[in-house]
mmCIF file of C-alpha atoms and ligand atoms in Angstrom:
data_model
loop_
_atom_site.group_PDB
_atom_site.id
_atom_site.type_symbol
_atom_site.label_atom_id
_atom_site.label_comp_id
_atom_site.label_asym_id
_atom_site.label_seq_id
_atom_site.Cartn_x
_atom_site.Cartn_y
_atom_site.Cartn_z
ATOM 1 C CA MET V 1136 4.720 2.799 -1.352
ATOM 2 C CA PRO V 1137 3.454 -0.560 -0.464
ATOM 3 C CA ASP V 1138 5.476 -3.239 -2.077
ATOM 4 C CA ARG V 1139 4.325 -5.296 -5.099
ATOM 5 C CA GLY V 1140 4.186 -9.037 -5.516
ATOM 6 C CA MET V 1141 6.235 -10.655 -8.425
ATOM 7 C CA PRO V 1142 7.012 -14.443 -9.095
ATOM 8 C CA SER V 1143 9.790 -16.038 -7.382
ATOM 9 C CA GLY V 1144 11.188 -17.401 -10.818
ATOM 10 C CA ALA V 1145 11.618 -13.734 -12.079
ATOM 11 C CA LEU V 1146 14.059 -12.704 -9.378
ATOM 12 C CA ARG V 1147 15.710 -16.056 -9.802
ATOM 13 C CA LEU V 1148 16.031 -15.293 -13.549
ATOM 14 C CA LEU V 1149 17.833 -11.866 -12.842
ATOM 15 C CA PHE V 1150 20.065 -13.785 -10.464
ATOM 16 C CA LEU V 1151 21.218 -16.252 -13.064
ATOM 17 C CA SER V 1152 21.742 -13.613 -15.547
ATOM 18 C CA ILE V 1153 23.810 -11.272 -13.218
ATOM 19 C CA GLU V 1154 25.759 -14.429 -12.390
ATOM 20 C CA GLU V 1155 26.197 -15.238 -16.080
ATOM 21 C CA VAL V 1156 27.796 -11.794 -16.697
ATOM 22 C CA MET V 1157 29.344 -11.045 -13.459
ATOM 23 C CA GLY V 1158 30.379 -14.370 -12.211
ATOM 24 C CA LYS V 1159 29.809 -16.138 -8.727
ATOM 25 C CA ASP V 1160 31.607 -13.633 -6.733
ATOM 26 C CA GLY V 1161 29.924 -10.912 -8.571
ATOM 27 C CA ILE V 1162 26.317 -11.870 -7.738
ATOM 28 C CA LYS V 1163 27.702 -12.639 -4.226
ATOM 29 C CA ALA V 1164 28.807 -9.051 -3.928
ATOM 30 C CA VAL V 1165 25.680 -7.637 -5.320
ATOM 31 C CA LEU V 1166 23.450 -9.582 -3.004
ATOM 32 C CA ASN V 1167 25.438 -8.470 -0.042
ATOM 33 C CA GLY V 1168 25.335 -5.038 -1.328
ATOM 34 C CA ALA V 1169 21.604 -4.972 -1.681
ATOM 35 C CA LYS V 1170 21.350 -6.610 2.039
ATOM 36 C CA LEU V 1171 19.809 -9.608 0.433
ATOM 37 C CA SER V 1172 22.558 -11.869 1.367
ATOM 38 C CA HIS V 1173 19.953 -14.633 2.536
ATOM 39 C CA TYR V 1174 19.744 -15.436 -1.363
ATOM 40 C CA ILE V 1175 23.392 -16.141 -1.569
ATOM 41 C CA ASN V 1176 23.570 -19.801 -2.745
ATOM 42 C CA ASN V 1177 19.876 -19.966 -2.115
ATOM 43 C CA TYR V 1178 17.969 -18.499 -5.153
ATOM 44 C CA PRO V 1179 14.341 -17.873 -4.990
ATOM 45 C CA GLU V 1180 12.477 -21.022 -6.605
ATOM 46 C CA ASN V 1181 11.724 -21.350 -10.046
ATOM 47 C CA SER V 1182 7.795 -20.712 -9.665
ATOM 48 C CA LEU V 1183 5.292 -18.617 -10.954
ATOM 49 C CA GLU V 1184 3.874 -17.755 -7.488
ATOM 50 C CA TYR V 1185 4.459 -14.377 -6.055
ATOM 51 C CA GLY V 1186 7.081 -15.272 -3.359
ATOM 52 C CA VAL V 1187 9.195 -12.200 -3.926
ATOM 53 C CA THR V 1188 8.699 -8.332 -4.737
ATOM 54 C CA PHE V 1189 9.480 -5.442 -7.083
ATOM 55 C CA GLY V 1190 11.275 -3.713 -4.214
ATOM 56 C CA GLU V 1191 13.773 -6.583 -3.978
ATOM 57 C CA TYR V 1192 14.252 -6.668 -7.690
ATOM 58 C CA GLY V 1193 14.907 -3.075 -7.696
ATOM 59 C CA LYS V 1194 17.332 -3.326 -4.836
ATOM 60 C CA VAL V 1195 19.242 -5.903 -6.774
ATOM 61 C CA GLU V 1196 19.555 -3.872 -9.814
ATOM 62 C CA GLN V 1197 20.666 -0.756 -7.525
ATOM 63 C CA ALA V 1198 23.217 -2.982 -5.938
ATOM 64 C CA VAL V 1199 24.742 -3.616 -9.279
ATOM 65 C CA GLU V 1200 24.819 0.268 -10.043
ATOM 66 C CA ASP V 1201 26.383 0.848 -6.490
ATOM 67 C CA PHE V 1202 28.797 -1.838 -6.852
ATOM 68 C CA LEU V 1203 30.383 -0.580 -10.364
ATOM 69 C CA GLY V 1204 29.275 3.130 -10.311
ATOM 70 C CA PRO V 1205 26.719 4.274 -12.572
ATOM 71 C CA ARG V 1206 28.890 4.435 -15.654
ATOM 72 C CA GLY V 1207 30.504 1.087 -15.373
ATOM 73 C CA ALA V 1208 27.122 -0.437 -14.347
ATOM 74 C CA ARG V 1209 25.445 0.983 -17.662
ATOM 75 C CA ALA V 1210 26.816 -1.702 -19.934
ATOM 76 C CA ILE V 1211 26.774 -4.503 -17.391
ATOM 77 C CA LEU V 1212 23.000 -4.027 -16.732
ATOM 78 C CA ILE V 1213 22.237 -3.909 -20.301
ATOM 79 C CA ARG V 1214 24.285 -7.190 -20.836
ATOM 80 C CA VAL V 1215 22.303 -8.657 -17.958
ATOM 81 C CA GLY V 1216 19.050 -7.833 -19.757
ATOM 82 C CA ARG V 1217 20.464 -9.493 -22.978
ATOM 83 C CA GLU V 1218 21.243 -12.546 -20.926
ATOM 84 C CA LEU V 1219 17.726 -12.677 -19.278
ATOM 85 C CA PHE V 1220 16.204 -12.469 -22.748
ATOM 86 C CA ARG V 1221 18.322 -15.517 -23.952
ATOM 87 C CA TYR V 1222 17.435 -17.609 -20.769
ATOM 88 C CA SER V 1223 13.751 -16.748 -21.021
ATOM 89 C CA LEU V 1224 13.752 -18.032 -24.775
ATOM 90 C CA ARG V 1225 15.754 -20.964 -24.034
ATOM 91 C CA GLU V 1226 14.037 -22.190 -20.934
ATOM 92 C CA GLN V 1227 10.564 -20.552 -20.574
ATOM 93 C CA SER V 1228 9.239 -19.478 -23.829
ATOM 94 C CA ALA V 1229 6.329 -22.014 -23.808
ATOM 95 C CA LEU V 1230 5.598 -20.767 -20.266
ATOM 96 C CA LEU V 1231 5.747 -17.155 -21.353
ATOM 97 C CA GLY V 1232 3.831 -17.708 -24.576
ATOM 98 C CA ILE V 1233 6.579 -16.436 -26.561
ATOM 99 C CA ALA V 1234 6.738 -18.249 -30.192
ATOM 100 C CA GLY V 1235 10.330 -18.542 -30.642
ATOM 101 C CA ASN V 1236 11.860 -19.859 -33.651
ATOM 102 C CA ALA V 1237 8.283 -20.504 -35.059
ATOM 103 C CA LEU V 1238 7.902 -16.996 -35.254
ATOM 104 C CA LYS V 1239 11.583 -15.976 -36.464
ATOM 105 C CA ASN V 1240 11.166 -18.561 -39.230
ATOM 106 C CA MET V 1241 7.750 -17.730 -40.105
ATOM 107 C CA PRO V 1242 7.487 -17.063 -43.891
ATOM 108 C CA LEU V 1243 5.435 -14.477 -45.820
ATOM 109 C CA ILE V 1244 5.218 -11.797 -42.866
ATOM 110 C CA SER V 1245 7.440 -8.773 -42.710
ATOM 111 C CA THR V 1246 10.196 -8.423 -40.197
ATOM 112 C CA GLN V 1247 8.330 -5.373 -38.882
ATOM 113 C CA ALA V 1248 5.206 -7.693 -38.431
ATOM 114 C CA LYS V 1249 7.302 -10.145 -36.510
ATOM 115 C CA MET V 1250 8.832 -7.364 -34.159
ATOM 116 C CA LYS V 1251 5.108 -6.404 -33.470
ATOM 117 C CA ILE V 1252 4.138 -9.779 -32.641
ATOM 118 C CA LEU V 1253 7.333 -10.734 -30.465
ATOM 119 C CA LEU V 1254 6.721 -7.338 -28.504
ATOM 120 C CA GLN V 1255 3.062 -8.236 -28.042
ATOM 121 C CA GLN V 1256 4.018 -11.764 -26.510
ATOM 122 C CA ILE V 1257 6.432 -10.025 -24.176
ATOM 123 C CA VAL V 1258 4.002 -7.467 -23.237
ATOM 124 C CA GLY V 1259 1.416 -10.203 -22.674
ATOM 125 C CA ALA V 1260 3.902 -12.121 -20.434
ATOM 126 C CA ALA V 1261 4.627 -9.003 -18.348
ATOM 127 C CA ASN V 1262 1.023 -8.687 -17.668
ATOM 128 C CA LYS V 1263 0.107 -12.296 -17.364
ATOM 129 C CA THR V 1264 3.029 -13.802 -15.623
ATOM 130 C CA VAL V 1265 5.209 -10.906 -13.916
ATOM 131 C CA ASN V 1266 2.357 -8.733 -12.581
ATOM 132 C CA GLN V 1267 3.678 -5.817 -14.480
ATOM 133 C CA PRO V 1268 1.062 -3.770 -16.292
ATOM 134 C CA ALA V 1269 2.329 -2.951 -19.760
ATOM 135 C CA ARG V 1270 0.980 -2.308 -23.313
ATOM 136 C CA LEU V 1271 2.272 -1.845 -26.641
ATOM 137 C CA GLU V 1272 1.756 1.455 -28.774
ATOM 138 C CA GLU V 1273 3.211 2.329 -32.018
ATOM 139 C CA ASN V 1274 3.513 5.463 -34.306
ATOM 140 C CA ASP V 1275 5.037 5.609 -37.809
ATOM 141 C CA GLU V 1276 8.531 5.433 -36.718
ATOM 142 C CA ALA V 1277 8.624 3.406 -33.616
ATOM 143 C CA PHE V 1278 6.902 0.856 -31.300
ATOM 144 C CA LEU V 1279 6.485 2.195 -27.826
ATOM 145 C CA VAL V 1280 6.433 -0.479 -24.964
ATOM 146 C CA VAL V 1281 4.607 1.358 -22.163
ATOM 147 C CA ILE V 1282 4.967 -0.135 -18.376
ATOM 148 C CA ASP V 1283 2.782 1.406 -15.545
ATOM 149 C CA LYS V 1284 4.279 -0.196 -12.631
ATOM 150 C CA CYS V 1285 8.100 -0.985 -12.503
ATOM 151 C CA MET V 1286 10.804 -1.997 -10.152
ATOM 152 C CA CYS V 1287 12.481 1.318 -10.448
ATOM 153 C CA GLN V 1288 9.708 2.802 -8.503
ATOM 154 C CA TRP V 1289 11.389 1.243 -5.504
ATOM 155 C CA ARG V 1290 14.850 2.498 -6.176
ATOM 156 C CA PRO V 1291 16.345 5.836 -5.270
ATOM 157 C CA LYS V 1292 15.655 8.530 -7.599
ATOM 158 C CA HIS V 1293 17.919 9.002 -10.873
ATOM 159 C CA ASP V 1294 17.807 12.070 -13.162
ATOM 160 C CA LYS V 1295 17.912 9.882 -16.361
ATOM 161 C CA PRO V 1296 15.696 6.711 -17.137
ATOM 162 C CA CYS V 1297 17.485 3.736 -15.148
ATOM 163 C CA CYS V 1298 15.569 0.620 -16.209
ATOM 164 C CA LEU V 1299 18.695 -0.675 -18.223
ATOM 165 C CA VAL V 1300 17.974 -4.571 -17.618
ATOM 166 C CA THR V 1301 14.959 -4.062 -19.544
ATOM 167 C CA VAL V 1302 16.553 -2.056 -22.305
ATOM 168 C CA GLY V 1303 18.796 -4.897 -22.707
ATOM 169 C CA THR V 1304 16.049 -7.231 -22.783
ATOM 170 C CA PHE V 1305 14.277 -5.532 -25.626
ATOM 171 C CA SER V 1306 17.473 -5.109 -27.444
ATOM 172 C CA GLU V 1307 18.112 -8.613 -27.433
ATOM 173 C CA ALA V 1308 14.766 -9.755 -28.314
ATOM 174 C CA MET V 1309 14.835 -7.494 -31.526
ATOM 175 C CA LYS V 1310 18.563 -8.620 -32.347
ATOM 176 C CA TRP V 1311 17.709 -12.121 -31.874
ATOM 177 C CA LEU V 1312 14.569 -11.656 -34.060
ATOM 178 C CA THR V 1313 15.971 -9.404 -36.916
ATOM 179 C CA ASP V 1314 19.967 -10.243 -36.657
ATOM 180 C CA LYS V 1315 20.245 -6.491 -36.494
ATOM 181 C CA PRO V 1316 21.426 -4.387 -33.745
ATOM 182 C CA ILE V 1317 18.480 -2.432 -33.094
ATOM 183 C CA GLU V 1318 18.549 0.721 -30.745
ATOM 184 C CA VAL V 1319 16.174 0.420 -27.958
ATOM 185 C CA LYS V 1320 15.907 3.639 -25.659
ATOM 186 C CA GLU V 1321 14.031 4.189 -22.484
ATOM 187 C CA ILE V 1322 12.488 7.514 -23.176
ATOM 188 C CA THR V 1323 10.507 8.186 -19.939
ATOM 189 C CA CYS V 1324 10.789 6.495 -16.727
ATOM 190 C CA LEU V 1325 8.744 6.288 -13.515
ATOM 191 C CA ASN V 1326 11.911 6.713 -11.353
ATOM 192 C CA ASN V 1327 12.263 10.209 -12.719
ATOM 193 C CA GLY V 1328 8.662 11.083 -12.138
ATOM 194 C CA ALA V 1329 7.007 10.172 -15.436
ATOM 195 C CA ASP V 1330 3.736 8.566 -15.611
ATOM 196 C CA ALA V 1331 5.080 5.331 -17.107
ATOM 197 C CA CYS V 1332 8.545 3.699 -18.103
ATOM 198 C CA ARG V 1333 8.405 3.850 -22.124
ATOM 199 C CA TYR V 1334 10.686 1.854 -24.444
ATOM 200 C CA GLN V 1335 10.898 3.106 -27.891
ATOM 201 C CA ILE V 1336 11.779 0.589 -30.655
ATOM 202 C CA PRO V 1337 12.551 1.918 -34.154
ATOM 203 C CA LYS V 1338 10.615 0.184 -37.001
ATOM 204 C CA ARG V 1339 13.255 0.661 -39.547
ATOM 205 C CA LEU V 1340 16.063 -1.675 -39.179
ATOM 206 C CA PRO V 1341 19.679 -0.123 -39.705
ATOM 207 C CA GLU V 1342 20.744 -0.552 -43.237
ATOM 208 C CA GLU V 1343 23.212 -3.198 -43.965
ATOM 209 C CA ALA V 1344 26.808 -2.289 -43.928
HETATM 210 ZN ZN1 ZN Y 2792 11.874 3.025 -15.467
#
């Protein structure tokens, strides 16, 4: 499959998030494992130009999994995704069109309505900025983020959904917004032959303890 361009800044953000979770030596080992050692101490620039590819991004996710083993990598990749959301919110919310605290503190609208707005903003950023076609659907119980092109298409086949960084990103977005742990699941994955990667985000918040 021909590779697909993405902004240099998106791959840079993945590297920074991995570095935050796994340390400097961790990201070095991952980049070596991905055969992308030219990026060691030389991250892609913080730019929206399409200077890198989906294939490279997928290779790096795969290298984390290969380095830690699929079981060990699971929690780490989710943490990387959480870090990625926090970093985006802190550094790039204006750029990505994410309202941040203005949305979180907005009076008079329900938490569920705020969840929808934030998910729409993230989907908008994926479409406009990341070159990743995405849309938001919903049913009575859940929001569904549907992604039609994903880095996982350039990774070796898995028998389960494997886009854990994205699971982490949506988990952290919902946690940050609602102050509750919301269980995000990837229910279908392009990597396993599905027509799209689909993330299910329950509308009902977990009951307070
Ligand atoms: Zn996927």
